[in-house]
Amino acid sequence: MYEPTIDFIRSIYGSERVIPLHEPRFIGNEKKYLNDCIDSTFVSSTGKFVDEFEEKIAKYTGAKYAVATSNGTSALHIALLLANVAKNDEVITQPLTFVATCNAISYCGANPIFIDVDKETMGLSPLSLQAYLKKNAFIKNQQCINNNTGRVIKACVPMHSFGQPCRIDEIKEICEKYHISLIEDAAESLGSFYKNKHTGTFGQMGIISFNGNKIITAGGGGCIITDDETLAKKAKHLTTTAKVPHKWKIAHDAIGFNYRMPNLNAALLVAQLEQLDGFLENKRLLANKYKEFFKKSDIMFVTELENSKSNYWLNTIILKDRQQRDLLLDEANSKGVMVRPIWVLMNKLSIFKNAQNGDLTNTEWLEQRVVNIPSSVTI
Ligand SMILES: Cc1ncc(COP(=O)(O)O)c(C=O)c1O
């Protein structure tokens, strides 16, 4: 039944092999910089590539500072700690996300509250956020208190799903009104902008992932971006085992983390970053091809909002219902075209079964219907 869709994807990626959902492209200076890095012997957490990468990613995103980390999850963990998220605090996020978002909240001893997403963006809905807080929270001593638990709602972590920016300016306004720190999970959205501003730069801090499936990758890697110099300095300190700077003395002034990105990974990323504009252009062409193709079918292709620029990291389609979704998933995967549904929603995982939820109508609607289709750069 979905032969035309599968054939169309094969016409883009070739007919012979298994077509992955998203594979990396190493077609620039990756090997050269890796060799330079190995020759320098600075393969670990100090070296010129880490510094260069931080400078370049800050410049690209327009953030004043960037701190490179071992992965996106560790970046989120540190960002939440720096937002003073602590044991028994509560953190608002969306149930439609990768588990790392919620894991990082749990590492701090805090509990997630799941709020609905928008149908169009698949990211946190400002309307639902506002409605939840209006009904369930009040402000006392400049803190947002949850009526039901008496606990502090310390932070909010919206996620830009599959690279589509959520309505982040409205979310920011609500967070400010309620004294909630805004940390953006921009793990998937390097190269995505909302109203001409890069995703991840609206909140106090944002994080990006460079995992193997992301638009640029070093196998593993992440970063925190922020305009706040104090937070950036603290982030660097905490991610480098809180070592007190000194020529030869080795001392630490806090329980720190070994979360710094190794120079080897940074060497790869500097090379990947040089190709980002080309990757983005290529992905936009691919998204346009998909858009034209699905116009002629009863499958909806998810496009960016008028005031957004998506990186189209993972192209997304919406099927009529769950049955149609499962038919496509079965047919395409059995024919070697990798397509996948949304993650099992966070509120449905046993590890978060006791979490509080708002109304999740849109999230559940999307869960039944959304499929990600092959999205690798085609060059
Ligand atoms: C939404 C989201 N948040 C966080 C992460 C964690 O990033 P990492 O895998 O680099 O730890 C990822 C992806 O991997 C992600 O997709």
mmCIF file of C-alpha atoms and ligand atoms in Angstrom:
data_model
loop_
_atom_site.group_PDB
_atom_site.id
_atom_site.type_symbol
_atom_site.label_atom_id
_atom_site.label_comp_id
_atom_site.label_asym_id
_atom_site.label_seq_id
_atom_site.Cartn_x
_atom_site.Cartn_y
_atom_site.Cartn_z
ATOM 1 C CA MET A 1 0.000 0.000 0.000
ATOM 2 C CA TYR A 2 2.874 2.371 0.747
ATOM 3 C CA GLU A 3 4.909 1.313 -2.276
ATOM 4 C CA PRO A 4 4.886 4.771 -3.915
ATOM 5 C CA THR A 5 6.312 6.332 -0.714
ATOM 6 C CA ILE A 6 8.968 3.629 -0.368
ATOM 7 C CA ASP A 7 9.842 3.894 -4.074
ATOM 8 C CA PHE A 8 10.132 7.662 -3.772
ATOM 9 C CA ILE A 9 12.550 7.371 -0.846
ATOM 10 C CA ARG A 10 14.558 4.798 -2.815
ATOM 11 C CA SER A 11 14.646 7.161 -5.790
ATOM 12 C CA ILE A 12 16.482 9.629 -3.539
ATOM 13 C CA TYR A 13 18.855 7.285 -1.736
ATOM 14 C CA GLY A 14 19.351 4.450 -4.213
ATOM 15 C CA SER A 15 17.789 1.061 -4.643
ATOM 16 C CA GLU A 16 20.440 -1.345 -3.414
ATOM 17 C CA ARG A 17 21.072 -1.033 0.255
ATOM 18 C CA VAL A 18 19.297 -0.546 3.547
ATOM 19 C CA ILE A 19 18.455 3.140 3.836
ATOM 20 C CA PRO A 20 19.182 4.427 7.329
ATOM 21 C CA LEU A 21 17.123 7.093 9.051
ATOM 22 C CA HIS A 22 20.084 9.418 9.422
ATOM 23 C CA GLU A 23 23.715 8.657 8.763
ATOM 24 C CA PRO A 24 26.657 11.015 9.188
ATOM 25 C CA ARG A 25 28.698 12.491 6.327
ATOM 26 C CA PHE A 26 32.462 12.942 6.741
ATOM 27 C CA ILE A 27 33.406 14.639 3.488
ATOM 28 C CA GLY A 28 35.524 17.576 4.625
ATOM 29 C CA ASN A 29 38.616 18.047 6.776
ATOM 30 C CA GLU A 30 37.703 15.417 9.384
ATOM 31 C CA LYS A 31 40.657 13.084 8.750
ATOM 32 C CA LYS A 32 43.118 15.964 8.396
ATOM 33 C CA TYR A 33 42.110 17.548 11.709
ATOM 34 C CA LEU A 34 42.020 14.168 13.450
ATOM 35 C CA ASN A 35 45.584 13.536 12.275
ATOM 36 C CA ASP A 36 46.639 16.999 13.479
ATOM 37 C CA CYS A 37 45.062 16.249 16.818
ATOM 38 C CA ILE A 38 46.759 12.851 17.156
ATOM 39 C CA ASP A 39 50.117 14.330 16.141
ATOM 40 C CA SER A 40 49.734 17.042 18.768
ATOM 41 C CA THR A 41 49.242 14.317 21.440
ATOM 42 C CA PHE A 42 46.513 16.510 22.976
ATOM 43 C CA VAL A 43 43.740 13.988 22.459
ATOM 44 C CA SER A 44 41.938 14.456 25.745
ATOM 45 C CA SER A 45 40.161 17.363 27.379
ATOM 46 C CA THR A 46 42.630 20.139 26.645
ATOM 47 C CA GLY A 47 43.752 21.185 23.196
ATOM 48 C CA LYS A 48 43.250 23.772 20.526
ATOM 49 C CA PHE A 49 40.304 22.085 18.834
ATOM 50 C CA VAL A 50 38.074 22.221 21.925
ATOM 51 C CA ASP A 51 38.697 25.948 22.298
ATOM 52 C CA GLU A 52 38.252 26.531 18.577
ATOM 53 C CA PHE A 53 35.036 24.549 18.522
ATOM 54 C CA GLU A 54 33.601 26.503 21.457
ATOM 55 C CA GLU A 55 34.410 29.782 19.753
ATOM 56 C CA LYS A 56 32.923 28.695 16.436
ATOM 57 C CA ILE A 57 29.718 27.177 17.778
ATOM 58 C CA ALA A 58 29.118 30.286 19.917
ATOM 59 C CA LYS A 59 29.611 32.477 16.859
ATOM 60 C CA TYR A 60 27.350 30.319 14.703
ATOM 61 C CA THR A 61 24.479 30.270 17.208
ATOM 62 C CA GLY A 62 24.937 33.887 18.244
ATOM 63 C CA ALA A 63 25.417 32.896 21.888
ATOM 64 C CA LYS A 64 28.086 34.779 23.798
ATOM 65 C CA TYR A 65 29.578 31.602 25.272
ATOM 66 C CA ALA A 66 29.709 27.892 24.526
ATOM 67 C CA VAL A 67 31.024 25.121 26.767
ATOM 68 C CA ALA A 68 31.819 21.814 25.036
ATOM 69 C CA THR A 69 30.732 18.644 26.831
ATOM 70 C CA SER A 70 31.035 14.893 26.372
ATOM 71 C CA ASN A 71 27.434 14.678 25.133
ATOM 72 C CA GLY A 72 24.082 16.440 25.149
ATOM 73 C CA THR A 73 22.867 14.628 28.254
ATOM 74 C CA SER A 74 25.799 15.853 30.356
ATOM 75 C CA ALA A 75 25.223 19.368 28.996
ATOM 76 C CA LEU A 76 21.593 19.188 30.149
ATOM 77 C CA HIS A 77 22.601 17.841 33.539
ATOM 78 C CA ILE A 78 25.006 20.726 34.143
ATOM 79 C CA ALA A 79 22.588 23.347 32.797
ATOM 80 C CA LEU A 80 19.906 22.136 35.215
ATOM 81 C CA LEU A 81 22.333 22.093 38.152
ATOM 82 C CA LEU A 82 23.350 25.662 37.300
ATOM 83 C CA ALA A 83 19.692 26.651 37.240
ATOM 84 C CA ASN A 84 19.739 25.427 40.870
ATOM 85 C CA VAL A 85 17.505 22.459 40.163
ATOM 86 C CA ALA A 86 17.854 20.276 43.241
ATOM 87 C CA LYS A 87 16.294 17.333 45.053
ATOM 88 C CA ASN A 88 12.475 17.398 45.132
ATOM 89 C CA ASP A 89 12.212 20.371 42.788
ATOM 90 C CA GLU A 90 9.922 20.081 39.807
ATOM 91 C CA VAL A 91 10.823 20.693 36.165
ATOM 92 C CA ILE A 92 8.308 21.151 33.363
ATOM 93 C CA THR A 93 9.007 19.423 30.064
ATOM 94 C CA GLN A 94 7.165 17.729 27.217
ATOM 95 C CA PRO A 95 6.401 13.987 27.161
ATOM 96 C CA LEU A 96 7.288 13.891 23.477
ATOM 97 C CA THR A 97 11.061 13.855 23.801
ATOM 98 C CA PHE A 98 14.047 11.553 24.009
ATOM 99 C CA VAL A 99 14.525 10.067 27.484
ATOM 100 C CA ALA A 100 17.764 12.057 28.040
ATOM 101 C CA THR A 101 15.724 15.210 28.745
ATOM 102 C CA CYS A 102 13.985 13.518 31.665
ATOM 103 C CA ASN A 103 17.040 11.570 32.782
ATOM 104 C CA ALA A 104 18.929 14.830 33.288
ATOM 105 C CA ILE A 105 16.058 16.122 35.439
ATOM 106 C CA SER A 106 16.215 12.918 37.488
ATOM 107 C CA TYR A 107 20.028 13.140 37.913
ATOM 108 C CA CYS A 108 19.335 16.363 39.869
ATOM 109 C CA GLY A 109 16.867 14.531 42.123
ATOM 110 C CA ALA A 110 14.023 16.545 40.595
ATOM 111 C CA ASN A 111 10.733 15.356 39.108
ATOM 112 C CA PRO A 112 9.389 16.079 35.632
ATOM 113 C CA ILE A 113 5.915 17.519 35.017
ATOM 114 C CA PHE A 114 4.657 16.656 31.542
ATOM 115 C CA ILE A 115 2.839 19.351 29.562
ATOM 116 C CA ASP A 116 1.270 19.010 26.120
ATOM 117 C CA VAL A 117 2.931 19.956 22.829
ATOM 118 C CA ASP A 118 1.584 21.966 19.883
ATOM 119 C CA LYS A 119 0.378 19.881 16.955
ATOM 120 C CA GLU A 120 2.185 22.083 14.408
ATOM 121 C CA THR A 121 5.607 22.307 16.074
ATOM 122 C CA MET A 122 5.546 19.078 18.154
ATOM 123 C CA GLY A 123 7.260 21.188 20.853
ATOM 124 C CA LEU A 124 5.965 22.440 24.213
ATOM 125 C CA SER A 125 2.703 24.348 23.856
ATOM 126 C CA PRO A 126 2.723 27.832 25.421
ATOM 127 C CA LEU A 127 -1.077 27.648 25.731
ATOM 128 C CA SER A 128 -0.932 24.396 27.692
ATOM 129 C CA LEU A 129 1.944 25.698 29.808
ATOM 130 C CA GLN A 130 -0.009 28.826 30.679
ATOM 131 C CA ALA A 131 -3.169 26.829 31.438
ATOM 132 C CA TYR A 132 -1.300 24.386 33.676
ATOM 133 C CA LEU A 133 0.460 27.079 35.672
ATOM 134 C CA LYS A 134 -2.690 29.176 36.020
ATOM 135 C CA LYS A 135 -4.546 26.208 37.472
ATOM 136 C CA ASN A 136 -1.778 24.544 39.483
ATOM 137 C CA ALA A 137 0.774 27.122 40.599
ATOM 138 C CA PHE A 138 1.202 30.331 42.549
ATOM 139 C CA ILE A 139 4.116 32.633 43.213
ATOM 140 C CA LYS A 140 5.608 33.049 46.662
ATOM 141 C CA ASN A 141 8.911 34.798 47.471
ATOM 142 C CA GLN A 142 9.795 34.968 43.781
ATOM 143 C CA GLN A 143 9.364 31.209 43.397
ATOM 144 C CA CYS A 144 6.770 29.223 41.519
ATOM 145 C CA ILE A 145 5.043 26.806 43.890
ATOM 146 C CA ASN A 146 2.993 23.827 42.766
ATOM 147 C CA ASN A 147 -0.427 23.908 44.505
ATOM 148 C CA ASN A 148 -0.685 20.137 44.536
ATOM 149 C CA THR A 149 2.700 19.260 45.995
ATOM 150 C CA GLY A 150 3.923 22.450 47.682
ATOM 151 C CA ARG A 151 7.181 21.993 45.744
ATOM 152 C CA VAL A 152 9.069 24.544 43.691
ATOM 153 C CA ILE A 153 8.733 24.442 39.908
ATOM 154 C CA LYS A 154 12.303 25.470 39.238
ATOM 155 C CA ALA A 155 12.822 25.113 35.524
ATOM 156 C CA CYS A 156 11.166 24.452 32.200
ATOM 157 C CA VAL A 157 12.842 22.432 29.421
ATOM 158 C CA PRO A 158 11.083 22.713 26.061
ATOM 159 C CA MET A 159 12.512 20.673 23.191
ATOM 160 C CA HIS A 160 12.716 21.638 19.503
ATOM 161 C CA SER A 161 11.454 18.331 18.156
ATOM 162 C CA PHE A 162 13.242 16.886 15.121
ATOM 163 C CA GLY A 163 14.669 20.360 14.450
ATOM 164 C CA GLN A 164 11.318 22.211 14.267
ATOM 165 C CA PRO A 165 11.480 25.265 16.544
ATOM 166 C CA CYS A 166 8.725 25.454 19.158
ATOM 167 C CA ARG A 167 7.019 28.765 20.069
ATOM 168 C CA ILE A 168 9.897 29.627 22.298
ATOM 169 C CA ASP A 169 9.331 33.366 22.701
ATOM 170 C CA GLU A 170 5.859 32.784 24.159
ATOM 171 C CA ILE A 171 7.235 30.064 26.441
ATOM 172 C CA LYS A 172 9.956 32.439 27.596
ATOM 173 C CA GLU A 173 7.403 35.111 28.465
ATOM 174 C CA ILE A 174 5.386 32.673 30.592
ATOM 175 C CA CYS A 175 8.512 31.355 32.351
ATOM 176 C CA GLU A 176 9.575 34.902 33.201
ATOM 177 C CA LYS A 177 6.136 35.697 34.596
ATOM 178 C CA TYR A 178 6.287 32.632 36.854
ATOM 179 C CA HIS A 179 9.980 32.934 37.861
ATOM 180 C CA ILE A 180 10.849 29.646 36.169
ATOM 181 C CA SER A 181 14.309 29.177 34.605
ATOM 182 C CA LEU A 182 14.181 28.364 30.916
ATOM 183 C CA ILE A 183 16.658 25.743 29.663
ATOM 184 C CA GLU A 184 16.217 24.804 25.999
ATOM 185 C CA ASP A 185 16.829 21.287 24.813
ATOM 186 C CA ALA A 186 18.122 22.168 21.351
ATOM 187 C CA ALA A 187 19.839 18.771 21.043
ATOM 188 C CA GLU A 188 18.249 18.218 17.626
ATOM 189 C CA SER A 189 18.068 21.762 16.303
ATOM 190 C CA LEU A 190 21.521 23.059 15.373
ATOM 191 C CA GLY A 191 20.836 25.320 12.396
ATOM 192 C CA SER A 192 17.182 25.982 13.355
ATOM 193 C CA PHE A 193 16.038 29.545 14.007
ATOM 194 C CA TYR A 194 12.906 31.112 15.475
ATOM 195 C CA LYS A 195 12.268 34.699 14.414
ATOM 196 C CA ASN A 196 15.858 34.850 13.144
ATOM 197 C CA LYS A 197 17.331 33.828 16.496
ATOM 198 C CA HIS A 198 19.024 30.462 16.924
ATOM 199 C CA THR A 199 17.191 27.853 18.967
ATOM 200 C CA GLY A 200 18.840 27.356 22.343
ATOM 201 C CA THR A 201 19.606 31.069 22.761
ATOM 202 C CA PHE A 202 16.249 32.189 24.168
ATOM 203 C CA GLY A 203 16.573 30.710 27.642
ATOM 204 C CA GLN A 204 19.111 31.114 30.391
ATOM 205 C CA MET A 205 20.999 28.233 28.776
ATOM 206 C CA GLY A 206 20.510 25.916 25.824
ATOM 207 C CA ILE A 207 22.108 22.599 24.950
ATOM 208 C CA ILE A 208 23.017 20.933 21.655
ATOM 209 C CA SER A 209 23.932 17.305 20.951
ATOM 210 C CA PHE A 210 26.509 16.013 18.475
ATOM 211 C CA ASN A 211 25.586 12.362 18.825
ATOM 212 C CA GLY A 212 26.110 10.119 15.761
ATOM 213 C CA ASN A 213 22.608 10.691 14.435
ATOM 214 C CA LYS A 214 22.652 14.514 14.617
ATOM 215 C CA ILE A 215 23.127 17.011 11.763
ATOM 216 C CA ILE A 216 26.835 17.297 12.598
ATOM 217 C CA THR A 217 28.559 14.760 14.785
ATOM 218 C CA ALA A 218 31.722 13.642 16.516
ATOM 219 C CA GLY A 219 30.262 10.273 17.420
ATOM 220 C CA GLY A 220 29.468 11.814 20.782
ATOM 221 C CA GLY A 221 29.542 15.365 22.030
ATOM 222 C CA GLY A 222 27.456 18.235 23.274
ATOM 223 C CA CYS A 223 27.589 21.834 24.376
ATOM 224 C CA ILE A 224 25.934 24.390 26.586
ATOM 225 C CA ILE A 225 25.282 27.802 25.057
ATOM 226 C CA THR A 226 24.520 30.919 27.103
ATOM 227 C CA ASP A 227 24.906 34.693 27.146
ATOM 228 C CA ASP A 228 25.710 34.661 30.864
ATOM 229 C CA GLU A 229 29.449 34.815 31.531
ATOM 230 C CA THR A 230 29.156 33.630 35.141
ATOM 231 C CA LEU A 231 27.115 30.588 34.123
ATOM 232 C CA ALA A 232 29.546 29.791 31.300
ATOM 233 C CA LYS A 233 32.500 29.919 33.688
ATOM 234 C CA LYS A 234 30.704 27.742 36.225
ATOM 235 C CA ALA A 235 29.731 25.287 33.481
ATOM 236 C CA LYS A 236 33.319 24.935 32.346
ATOM 237 C CA HIS A 237 34.484 24.506 35.939
ATOM 238 C CA LEU A 238 31.893 21.850 36.798
ATOM 239 C CA THR A 239 32.463 19.914 33.581
ATOM 240 C CA THR A 240 36.213 19.748 34.211
ATOM 241 C CA THR A 241 36.030 18.078 37.645
ATOM 242 C CA ALA A 242 35.923 21.511 39.375
ATOM 243 C CA LYS A 243 39.703 21.662 39.293
ATOM 244 C CA VAL A 244 41.125 24.854 40.731
ATOM 245 C CA PRO A 245 43.345 26.458 38.082
ATOM 246 C CA HIS A 246 47.005 26.234 39.165
ATOM 247 C CA LYS A 247 50.330 25.486 37.459
ATOM 248 C CA TRP A 248 50.999 22.251 39.326
ATOM 249 C CA LYS A 249 48.717 21.874 42.313
ATOM 250 C CA ILE A 250 45.807 19.498 41.777
ATOM 251 C CA ALA A 251 42.867 20.538 43.908
ATOM 252 C CA HIS A 252 39.093 20.624 43.442
ATOM 253 C CA ASP A 253 36.612 22.942 45.126
ATOM 254 C CA ALA A 254 33.333 21.162 44.373
ATOM 255 C CA ILE A 255 32.013 17.753 43.381
ATOM 256 C CA GLY A 256 32.674 18.179 39.693
ATOM 257 C CA PHE A 257 32.094 16.025 36.654
ATOM 258 C CA ASN A 258 34.329 14.538 33.984
ATOM 259 C CA TYR A 259 32.077 15.947 31.272
ATOM 260 C CA ARG A 260 34.536 17.894 29.085
ATOM 261 C CA MET A 261 34.569 17.109 25.370
ATOM 262 C CA PRO A 262 37.836 15.418 24.317
ATOM 263 C CA ASN A 263 40.001 17.283 21.810
ATOM 264 C CA LEU A 264 39.676 14.347 19.357
ATOM 265 C CA ASN A 265 35.919 14.827 19.181
ATOM 266 C CA ALA A 266 36.350 18.571 18.860
ATOM 267 C CA ALA A 267 38.730 18.068 15.904
ATOM 268 C CA LEU A 268 35.986 16.134 14.119
ATOM 269 C CA LEU A 269 33.420 18.771 15.015
ATOM 270 C CA VAL A 270 35.489 21.698 13.755
ATOM 271 C CA ALA A 271 35.605 19.920 10.390
ATOM 272 C CA GLN A 272 31.883 19.115 10.518
ATOM 273 C CA LEU A 273 30.975 22.683 11.410
ATOM 274 C CA GLU A 274 32.748 23.894 8.252
ATOM 275 C CA GLN A 275 30.187 21.856 6.289
ATOM 276 C CA LEU A 276 27.072 22.799 8.239
ATOM 277 C CA ASP A 277 25.792 25.413 5.772
ATOM 278 C CA GLY A 278 26.049 22.905 2.923
ATOM 279 C CA PHE A 279 24.312 20.201 4.978
ATOM 280 C CA LEU A 280 21.496 22.609 5.850
ATOM 281 C CA GLU A 281 21.012 23.616 2.238
ATOM 282 C CA ASN A 282 20.965 19.980 1.164
ATOM 283 C CA LYS A 283 18.449 19.076 3.870
ATOM 284 C CA ARG A 284 16.168 21.923 2.822
ATOM 285 C CA LEU A 285 16.217 20.671 -0.775
ATOM 286 C CA LEU A 286 15.363 17.187 0.469
ATOM 287 C CA ALA A 287 12.522 18.522 2.642
ATOM 288 C CA ASN A 288 11.131 20.403 -0.360
ATOM 289 C CA LYS A 289 11.206 17.215 -2.424
ATOM 290 C CA TYR A 290 9.302 15.363 0.296
ATOM 291 C CA LYS A 291 6.860 18.248 0.636
ATOM 292 C CA GLU A 292 6.034 18.166 -3.090
ATOM 293 C CA PHE A 293 5.707 14.396 -3.057
ATOM 294 C CA PHE A 294 3.367 14.216 -0.055
ATOM 295 C CA LYS A 295 1.185 17.054 -1.409
ATOM 296 C CA LYS A 296 -0.210 14.463 -3.820
ATOM 297 C CA SER A 297 -1.044 11.981 -1.059
ATOM 298 C CA ASP A 298 -3.201 11.939 2.054
ATOM 299 C CA ILE A 299 -0.073 11.917 4.224
ATOM 300 C CA MET A 300 0.804 15.238 5.870
ATOM 301 C CA PHE A 301 4.412 16.450 5.725
ATOM 302 C CA VAL A 302 5.463 18.622 8.692
ATOM 303 C CA THR A 303 6.851 22.001 7.642
ATOM 304 C CA GLU A 304 8.234 24.943 9.573
ATOM 305 C CA LEU A 305 6.029 27.758 10.910
ATOM 306 C CA GLU A 306 6.123 30.998 8.936
ATOM 307 C CA ASN A 307 8.504 32.693 11.379
ATOM 308 C CA SER A 308 10.731 29.622 11.835
ATOM 309 C CA LYS A 309 13.615 28.125 9.966
ATOM 310 C CA SER A 310 13.940 24.408 10.590
ATOM 311 C CA ASN A 311 17.122 22.406 10.028
ATOM 312 C CA TYR A 312 14.844 19.533 8.903
ATOM 313 C CA TRP A 313 17.030 17.209 10.927
ATOM 314 C CA LEU A 314 14.488 14.379 10.798
ATOM 315 C CA ASN A 315 11.745 14.781 8.230
ATOM 316 C CA THR A 316 8.384 13.993 9.741
ATOM 317 C CA ILE A 317 5.088 12.825 8.310
ATOM 318 C CA ILE A 318 1.686 12.410 9.922
ATOM 319 C CA LEU A 319 -0.451 9.421 8.956
ATOM 320 C CA LYS A 320 -4.244 9.248 9.166
ATOM 321 C CA ASP A 321 -4.325 7.015 12.233
ATOM 322 C CA ARG A 322 -2.339 4.447 14.191
ATOM 323 C CA GLN A 323 -3.298 1.618 11.887
ATOM 324 C CA GLN A 324 -1.943 3.473 8.846
ATOM 325 C CA ARG A 325 1.185 4.406 10.799
ATOM 326 C CA ASP A 326 1.872 0.790 11.711
ATOM 327 C CA LEU A 327 1.256 -0.360 8.127
ATOM 328 C CA LEU A 328 3.875 2.075 6.849
ATOM 329 C CA LEU A 329 6.326 1.187 9.641
ATOM 330 C CA ASP A 330 5.983 -2.532 8.847
ATOM 331 C CA GLU A 331 6.125 -2.202 5.086
ATOM 332 C CA ALA A 332 9.032 0.268 4.869
ATOM 333 C CA ASN A 333 11.230 -1.371 7.519
ATOM 334 C CA SER A 334 10.726 -4.821 6.022
ATOM 335 C CA LYS A 335 11.849 -3.408 2.668
ATOM 336 C CA GLY A 336 15.035 -1.938 4.094
ATOM 337 C CA VAL A 337 13.833 1.658 4.370
ATOM 338 C CA MET A 338 14.274 2.711 7.981
ATOM 339 C CA VAL A 339 11.375 4.733 9.299
ATOM 340 C CA ARG A 340 10.446 5.085 12.945
ATOM 341 C CA PRO A 341 7.613 6.187 15.194
ATOM 342 C CA ILE A 342 7.904 8.779 17.937
ATOM 343 C CA TRP A 343 9.550 7.623 21.173
ATOM 344 C CA VAL A 344 7.230 5.904 23.661
ATOM 345 C CA LEU A 345 5.931 8.967 25.501
ATOM 346 C CA MET A 346 7.831 9.793 28.681
ATOM 347 C CA ASN A 347 4.651 9.722 30.814
ATOM 348 C CA LYS A 348 4.116 6.121 29.664
ATOM 349 C CA LEU A 349 7.543 4.870 30.756
ATOM 350 C CA SER A 350 7.484 2.990 34.053
ATOM 351 C CA ILE A 351 10.342 5.173 35.337
ATOM 352 C CA PHE A 352 8.112 8.266 35.141
ATOM 353 C CA LYS A 353 4.774 6.676 35.941
ATOM 354 C CA ASN A 354 4.325 8.825 39.052
ATOM 355 C CA ALA A 355 4.996 12.106 37.256
ATOM 356 C CA GLN A 356 2.349 14.823 37.112
ATOM 357 C CA ASN A 357 0.760 15.541 33.729
ATOM 358 C CA GLY A 358 -1.245 18.300 32.167
ATOM 359 C CA ASP A 359 -3.808 17.486 29.512
ATOM 360 C CA LEU A 360 -1.867 15.608 26.802
ATOM 361 C CA THR A 361 -4.369 15.538 23.922
ATOM 362 C CA ASN A 362 -2.011 16.773 21.181
ATOM 363 C CA THR A 363 0.898 14.631 22.340
ATOM 364 C CA GLU A 364 -1.255 11.519 22.278
ATOM 365 C CA TRP A 365 -2.692 12.430 18.885
ATOM 366 C CA LEU A 366 0.820 12.794 17.474
ATOM 367 C CA GLU A 367 2.058 9.610 19.133
ATOM 368 C CA GLN A 368 -0.501 7.613 17.127
ATOM 369 C CA ARG A 369 0.423 9.154 13.786
ATOM 370 C CA VAL A 370 3.968 10.531 13.528
ATOM 371 C CA VAL A 371 6.671 8.786 11.515
ATOM 372 C CA ASN A 372 10.221 10.008 10.849
ATOM 373 C CA ILE A 373 11.510 9.191 7.388
ATOM 374 C CA PRO A 374 15.082 8.936 6.027
ATOM 375 C CA SER A 375 16.780 12.300 6.299
ATOM 376 C CA SER A 376 20.517 11.868 5.739
ATOM 377 C CA VAL A 377 22.280 14.568 3.780
ATOM 378 C CA THR A 378 22.310 13.289 0.196
ATOM 379 C CA ILE A 379 25.798 14.504 -0.807
HETATM 380 C C1 LIG B 1 15.869 15.717 22.558
HETATM 381 C C2 LIG B 1 17.194 15.199 22.983
HETATM 382 N N1 LIG B 1 17.688 15.572 24.171
HETATM 383 C C3 LIG B 1 18.889 15.123 24.592
HETATM 384 C C4 LIG B 1 19.641 14.282 23.832
HETATM 385 C C5 LIG B 1 20.910 13.772 24.408
HETATM 386 O O1 LIG B 1 22.014 13.983 23.648
HETATM 387 P P1 LIG B 1 23.244 12.934 23.711
HETATM 388 O O2 LIG B 1 22.837 11.715 23.003
HETATM 389 O O3 LIG B 1 24.336 13.689 23.013
HETATM 390 O O4 LIG B 1 23.563 12.712 25.151
HETATM 391 C C6 LIG B 1 19.170 13.878 22.566
HETATM 392 C C7 LIG B 1 19.854 13.005 21.628
HETATM 393 O O5 LIG B 1 20.631 12.236 21.593
HETATM 394 C C8 LIG B 1 17.906 14.334 22.129
HETATM 395 O O6 LIG B 1 17.398 13.960 20.962
#
